[in-house]
mmCIF file of C-alpha atoms in Angstrom:
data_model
loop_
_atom_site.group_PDB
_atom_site.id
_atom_site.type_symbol
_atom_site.label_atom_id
_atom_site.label_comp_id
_atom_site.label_asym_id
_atom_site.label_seq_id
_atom_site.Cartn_x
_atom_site.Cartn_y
_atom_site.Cartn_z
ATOM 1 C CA UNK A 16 20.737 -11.917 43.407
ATOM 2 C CA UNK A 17 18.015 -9.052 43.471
ATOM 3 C CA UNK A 18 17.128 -10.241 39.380
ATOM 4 C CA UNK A 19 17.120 -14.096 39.877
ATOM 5 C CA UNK A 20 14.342 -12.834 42.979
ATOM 6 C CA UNK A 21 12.786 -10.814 40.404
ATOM 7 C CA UNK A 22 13.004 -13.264 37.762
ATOM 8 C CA UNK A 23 11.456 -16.162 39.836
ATOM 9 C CA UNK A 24 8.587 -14.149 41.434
ATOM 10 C CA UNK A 25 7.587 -13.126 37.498
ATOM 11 C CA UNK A 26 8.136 -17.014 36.780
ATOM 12 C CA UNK A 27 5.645 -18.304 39.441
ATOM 13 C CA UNK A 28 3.320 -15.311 38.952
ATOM 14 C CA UNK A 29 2.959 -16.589 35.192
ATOM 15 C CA UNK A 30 2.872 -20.347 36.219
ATOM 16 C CA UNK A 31 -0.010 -19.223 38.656
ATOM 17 C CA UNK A 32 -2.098 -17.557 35.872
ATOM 18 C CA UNK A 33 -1.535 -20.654 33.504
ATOM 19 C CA UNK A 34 -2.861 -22.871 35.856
ATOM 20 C CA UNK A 35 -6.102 -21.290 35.801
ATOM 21 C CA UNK A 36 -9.290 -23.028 35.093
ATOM 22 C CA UNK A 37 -10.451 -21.393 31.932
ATOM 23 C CA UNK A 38 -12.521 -23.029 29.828
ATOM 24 C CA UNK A 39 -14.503 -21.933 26.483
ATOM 25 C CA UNK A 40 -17.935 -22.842 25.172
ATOM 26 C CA UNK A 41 -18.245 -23.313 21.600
ATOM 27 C CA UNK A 42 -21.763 -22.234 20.413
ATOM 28 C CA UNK A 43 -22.397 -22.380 16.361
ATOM 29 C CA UNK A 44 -24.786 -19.435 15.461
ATOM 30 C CA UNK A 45 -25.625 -20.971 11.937
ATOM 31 C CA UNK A 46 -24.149 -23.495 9.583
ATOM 32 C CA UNK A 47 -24.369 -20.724 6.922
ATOM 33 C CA UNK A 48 -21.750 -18.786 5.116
ATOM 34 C CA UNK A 49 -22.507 -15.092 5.637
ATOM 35 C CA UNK A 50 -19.250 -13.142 6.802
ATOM 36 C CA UNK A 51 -15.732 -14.132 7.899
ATOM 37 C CA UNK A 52 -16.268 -11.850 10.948
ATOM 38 C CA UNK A 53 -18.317 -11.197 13.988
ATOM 39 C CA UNK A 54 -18.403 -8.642 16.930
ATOM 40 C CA UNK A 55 -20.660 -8.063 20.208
ATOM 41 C CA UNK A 56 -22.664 -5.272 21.605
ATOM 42 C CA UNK A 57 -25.799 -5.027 23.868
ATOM 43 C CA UNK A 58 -28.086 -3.716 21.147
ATOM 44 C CA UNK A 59 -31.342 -4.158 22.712
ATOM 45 C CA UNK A 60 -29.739 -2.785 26.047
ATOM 46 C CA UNK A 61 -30.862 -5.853 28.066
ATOM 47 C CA UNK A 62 -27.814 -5.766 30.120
ATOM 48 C CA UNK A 63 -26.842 -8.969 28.309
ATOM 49 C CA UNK A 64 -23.789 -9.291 25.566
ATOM 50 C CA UNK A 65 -25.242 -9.778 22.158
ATOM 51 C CA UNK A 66 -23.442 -10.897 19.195
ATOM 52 C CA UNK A 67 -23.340 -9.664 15.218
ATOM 53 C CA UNK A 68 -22.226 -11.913 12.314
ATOM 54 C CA UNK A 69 -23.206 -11.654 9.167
ATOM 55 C CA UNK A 70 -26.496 -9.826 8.617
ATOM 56 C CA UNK A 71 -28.107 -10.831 11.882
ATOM 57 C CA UNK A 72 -27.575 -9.999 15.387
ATOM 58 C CA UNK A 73 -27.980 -12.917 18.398
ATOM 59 C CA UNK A 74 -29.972 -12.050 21.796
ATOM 60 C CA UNK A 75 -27.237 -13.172 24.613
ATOM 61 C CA UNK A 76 -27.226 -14.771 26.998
ATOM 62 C CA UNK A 77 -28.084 -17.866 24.781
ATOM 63 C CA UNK A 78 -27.972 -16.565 21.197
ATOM 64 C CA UNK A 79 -30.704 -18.631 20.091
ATOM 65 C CA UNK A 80 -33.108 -16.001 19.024
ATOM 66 C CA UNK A 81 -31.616 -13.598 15.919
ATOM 67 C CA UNK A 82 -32.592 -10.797 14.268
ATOM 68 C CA UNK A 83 -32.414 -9.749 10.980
ATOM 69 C CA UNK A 84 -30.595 -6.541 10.095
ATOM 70 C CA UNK A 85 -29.448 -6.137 6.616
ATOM 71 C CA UNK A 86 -30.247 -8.088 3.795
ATOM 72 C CA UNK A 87 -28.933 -11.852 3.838
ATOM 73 C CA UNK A 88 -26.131 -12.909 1.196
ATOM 74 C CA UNK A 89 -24.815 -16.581 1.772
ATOM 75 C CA UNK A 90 -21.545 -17.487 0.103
ATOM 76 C CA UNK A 91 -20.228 -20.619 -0.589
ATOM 77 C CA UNK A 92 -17.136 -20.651 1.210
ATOM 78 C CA UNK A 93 -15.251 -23.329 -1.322
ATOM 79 C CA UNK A 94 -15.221 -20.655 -4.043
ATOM 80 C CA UNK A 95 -14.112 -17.524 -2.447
ATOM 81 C CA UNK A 96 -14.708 -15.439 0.858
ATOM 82 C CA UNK A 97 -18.002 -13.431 1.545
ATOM 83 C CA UNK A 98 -18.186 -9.323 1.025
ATOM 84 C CA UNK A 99 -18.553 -8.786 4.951
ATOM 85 C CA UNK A 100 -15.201 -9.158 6.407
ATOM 86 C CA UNK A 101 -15.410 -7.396 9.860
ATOM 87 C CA UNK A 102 -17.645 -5.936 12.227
ATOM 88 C CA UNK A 103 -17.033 -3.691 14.729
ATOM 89 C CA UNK A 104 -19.862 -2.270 16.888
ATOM 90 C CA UNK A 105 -20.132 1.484 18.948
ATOM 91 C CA UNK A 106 -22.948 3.764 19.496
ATOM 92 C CA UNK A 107 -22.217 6.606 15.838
ATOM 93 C CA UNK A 108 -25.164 8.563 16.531
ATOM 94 C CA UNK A 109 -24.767 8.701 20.456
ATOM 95 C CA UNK A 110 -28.308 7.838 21.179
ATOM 96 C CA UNK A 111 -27.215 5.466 23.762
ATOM 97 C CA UNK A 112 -27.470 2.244 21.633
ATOM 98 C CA UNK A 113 -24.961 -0.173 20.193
ATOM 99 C CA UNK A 114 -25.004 0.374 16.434
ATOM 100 C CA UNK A 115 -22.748 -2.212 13.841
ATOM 101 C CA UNK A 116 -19.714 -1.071 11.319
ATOM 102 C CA UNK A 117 -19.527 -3.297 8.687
ATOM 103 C CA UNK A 118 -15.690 -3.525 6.571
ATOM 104 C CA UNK A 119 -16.732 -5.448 3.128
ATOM 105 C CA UNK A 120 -14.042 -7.468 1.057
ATOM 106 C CA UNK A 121 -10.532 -5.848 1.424
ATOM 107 C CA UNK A 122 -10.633 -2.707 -1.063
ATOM 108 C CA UNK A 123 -14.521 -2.084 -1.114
ATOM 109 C CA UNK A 124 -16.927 0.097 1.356
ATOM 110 C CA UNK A 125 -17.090 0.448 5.086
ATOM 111 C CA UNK A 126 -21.182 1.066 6.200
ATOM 112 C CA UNK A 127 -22.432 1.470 9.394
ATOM 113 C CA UNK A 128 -26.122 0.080 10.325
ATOM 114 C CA UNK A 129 -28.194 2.524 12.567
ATOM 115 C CA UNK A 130 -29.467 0.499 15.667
ATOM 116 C CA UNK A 131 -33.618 1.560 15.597
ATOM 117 C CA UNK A 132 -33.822 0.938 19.158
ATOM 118 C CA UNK A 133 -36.735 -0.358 20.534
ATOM 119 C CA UNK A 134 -38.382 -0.715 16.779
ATOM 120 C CA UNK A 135 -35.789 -3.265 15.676
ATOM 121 C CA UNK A 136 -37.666 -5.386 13.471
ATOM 122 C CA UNK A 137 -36.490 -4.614 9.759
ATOM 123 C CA UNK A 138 -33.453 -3.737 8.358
ATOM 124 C CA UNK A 139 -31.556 -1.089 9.941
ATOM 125 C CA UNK A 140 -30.866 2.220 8.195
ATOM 126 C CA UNK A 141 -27.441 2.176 6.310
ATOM 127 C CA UNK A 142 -25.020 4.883 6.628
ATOM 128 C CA UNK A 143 -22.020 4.609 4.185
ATOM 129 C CA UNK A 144 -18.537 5.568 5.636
ATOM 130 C CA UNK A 145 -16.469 5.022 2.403
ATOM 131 C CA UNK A 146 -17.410 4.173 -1.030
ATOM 132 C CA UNK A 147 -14.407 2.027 -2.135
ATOM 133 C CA UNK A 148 -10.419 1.292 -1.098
ATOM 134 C CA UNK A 149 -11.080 -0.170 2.451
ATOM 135 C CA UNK A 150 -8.052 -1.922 2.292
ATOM 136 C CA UNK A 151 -5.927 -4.421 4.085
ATOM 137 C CA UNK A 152 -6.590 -7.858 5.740
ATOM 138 C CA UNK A 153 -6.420 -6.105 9.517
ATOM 139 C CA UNK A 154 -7.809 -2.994 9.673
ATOM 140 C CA UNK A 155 -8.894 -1.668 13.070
ATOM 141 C CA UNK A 156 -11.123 0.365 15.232
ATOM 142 C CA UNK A 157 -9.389 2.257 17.786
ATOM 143 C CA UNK A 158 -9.106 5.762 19.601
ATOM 144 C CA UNK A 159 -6.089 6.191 17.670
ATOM 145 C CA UNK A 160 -6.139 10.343 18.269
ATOM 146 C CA UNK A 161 -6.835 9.546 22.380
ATOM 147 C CA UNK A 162 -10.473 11.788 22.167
ATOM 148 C CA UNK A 163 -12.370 9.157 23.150
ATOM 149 C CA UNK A 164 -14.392 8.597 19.605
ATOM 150 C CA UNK A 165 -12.490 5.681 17.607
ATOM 151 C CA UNK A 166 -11.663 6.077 14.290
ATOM 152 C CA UNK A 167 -10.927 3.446 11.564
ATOM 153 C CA UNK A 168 -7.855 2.431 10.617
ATOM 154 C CA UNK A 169 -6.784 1.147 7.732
ATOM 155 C CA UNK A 170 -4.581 1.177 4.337
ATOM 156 C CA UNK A 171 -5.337 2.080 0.923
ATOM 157 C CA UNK A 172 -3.560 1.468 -2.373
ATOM 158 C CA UNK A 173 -1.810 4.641 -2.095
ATOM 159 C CA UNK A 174 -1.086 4.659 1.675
ATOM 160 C CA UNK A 175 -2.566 4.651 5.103
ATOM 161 C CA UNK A 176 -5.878 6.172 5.816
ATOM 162 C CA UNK A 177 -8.510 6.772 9.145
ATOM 163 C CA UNK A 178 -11.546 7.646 9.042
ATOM 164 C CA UNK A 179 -13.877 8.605 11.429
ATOM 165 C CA UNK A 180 -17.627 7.395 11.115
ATOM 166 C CA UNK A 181 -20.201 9.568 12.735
ATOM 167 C CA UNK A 182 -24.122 10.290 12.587
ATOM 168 C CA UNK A 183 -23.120 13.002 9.942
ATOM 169 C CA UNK A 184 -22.694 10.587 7.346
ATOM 170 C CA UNK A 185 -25.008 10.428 4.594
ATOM 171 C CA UNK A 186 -28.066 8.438 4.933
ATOM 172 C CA UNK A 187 -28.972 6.058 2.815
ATOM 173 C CA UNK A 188 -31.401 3.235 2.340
ATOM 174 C CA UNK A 189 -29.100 1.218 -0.422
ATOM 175 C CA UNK A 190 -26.476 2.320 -2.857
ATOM 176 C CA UNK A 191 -24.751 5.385 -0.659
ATOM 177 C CA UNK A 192 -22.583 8.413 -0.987
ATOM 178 C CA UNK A 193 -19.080 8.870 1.118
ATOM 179 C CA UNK A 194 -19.805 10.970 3.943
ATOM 180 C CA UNK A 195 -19.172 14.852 2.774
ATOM 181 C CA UNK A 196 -15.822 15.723 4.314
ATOM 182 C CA UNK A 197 -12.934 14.552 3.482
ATOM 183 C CA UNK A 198 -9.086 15.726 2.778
ATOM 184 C CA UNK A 199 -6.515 14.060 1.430
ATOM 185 C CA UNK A 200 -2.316 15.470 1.858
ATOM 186 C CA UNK A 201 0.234 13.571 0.166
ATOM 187 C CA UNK A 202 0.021 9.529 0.156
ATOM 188 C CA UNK A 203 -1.941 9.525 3.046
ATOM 189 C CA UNK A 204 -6.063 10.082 3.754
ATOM 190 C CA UNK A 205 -7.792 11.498 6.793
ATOM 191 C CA UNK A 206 -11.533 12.622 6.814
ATOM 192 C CA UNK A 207 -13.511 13.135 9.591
ATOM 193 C CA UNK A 208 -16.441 15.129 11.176
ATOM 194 C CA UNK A 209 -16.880 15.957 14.557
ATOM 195 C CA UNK A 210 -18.987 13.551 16.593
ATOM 196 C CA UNK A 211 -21.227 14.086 19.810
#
């Protein structure tokens, strides 16, 4: 008796949330191929959501105003996917402003793109996380150790890795170097540097 109680008051609590009124908006940002991915962040700290995809970021609350922040690549999405898969967006350098992680194609190089704050015309400075063997088609970025600072997550040819990108990585204004620590144990990779 006490489960079919149970059993119908989860039921009708699940009916209740269904019947919801939710509704969606769809809003196209461009009818150009740049990346299969896209994340948001305030970074203008405006109090408004902002969104990333591709190599521009959109001003919320409308996202009809964007701003260039690395250098545009269009891809033609009939012959193959584009080289900036996902984007994930915290503040590396902790100066108090959202900055972007880009993941290129599965296997290549994670950067992250330094948010200039108020001066945020141009492209933003470009830190490289990891030079090549980003792999997998789901990697994430998560507080997998529970410190409070995510850290990436992801596999590599020869096993899982996670990496933790921080304002000690090398800066660099094109081609980059992996950030300096790193140590490797058996078939799997961790590298990280502390973060403030």
């Amino acid at each position: 008796m006490r489960l079919r109680l149970i059993c119908a008051l989860v039921l009708g609590a699940t009916c209740q949330c269904l019947s919801a009124d939710v509704h969606f908006e769809k809003k196209r940002l461009t009818d150009v191929f740049h990346s299969e991915g896209a994340a948001a962040g305030d970074f203008n700290r405006d109090g408004h959501t902002d969104v990333v995809s591709g190599p521009y970021w959109y001003a919320g609350p409308t996202f009809d105003v964007r701003h260039e922040y690395a250098p545009v690549k269009s891809f033609d999405p009939a012959r193959g996917y584009s080289d900036n898969f996902f984007a994930f967006t915290h503040d590396f350098n902790a100066d108090g402003w959202a900055d972007v992680l880009i993941l290129g194609f599965p296997g290549t190089t994670a950067a992250w793109y330094e948010n200039p704050r108020e001066n945020a015309s141009g492209h933003w400075r470009r830190h490289l996380v990891i030079d090549k063997g980003v792999d997998n088609e789901s990697p994430t970025f998560t507080d997998l150790t529970g410190d409070g600072k995510p850290e990436l997550v992801y596999t590599r040819t020869a096993g899982s890795a996670t990496r933790r990108p921080t304002r000690r990585t090398r800066r660099s204004p094109g081609p980059s170097t992996p950030s300096p620590r790193a140590a490797s144990a058996g078939r799997s990779r961790t590298a990280s540097a502390s973060a403030t």
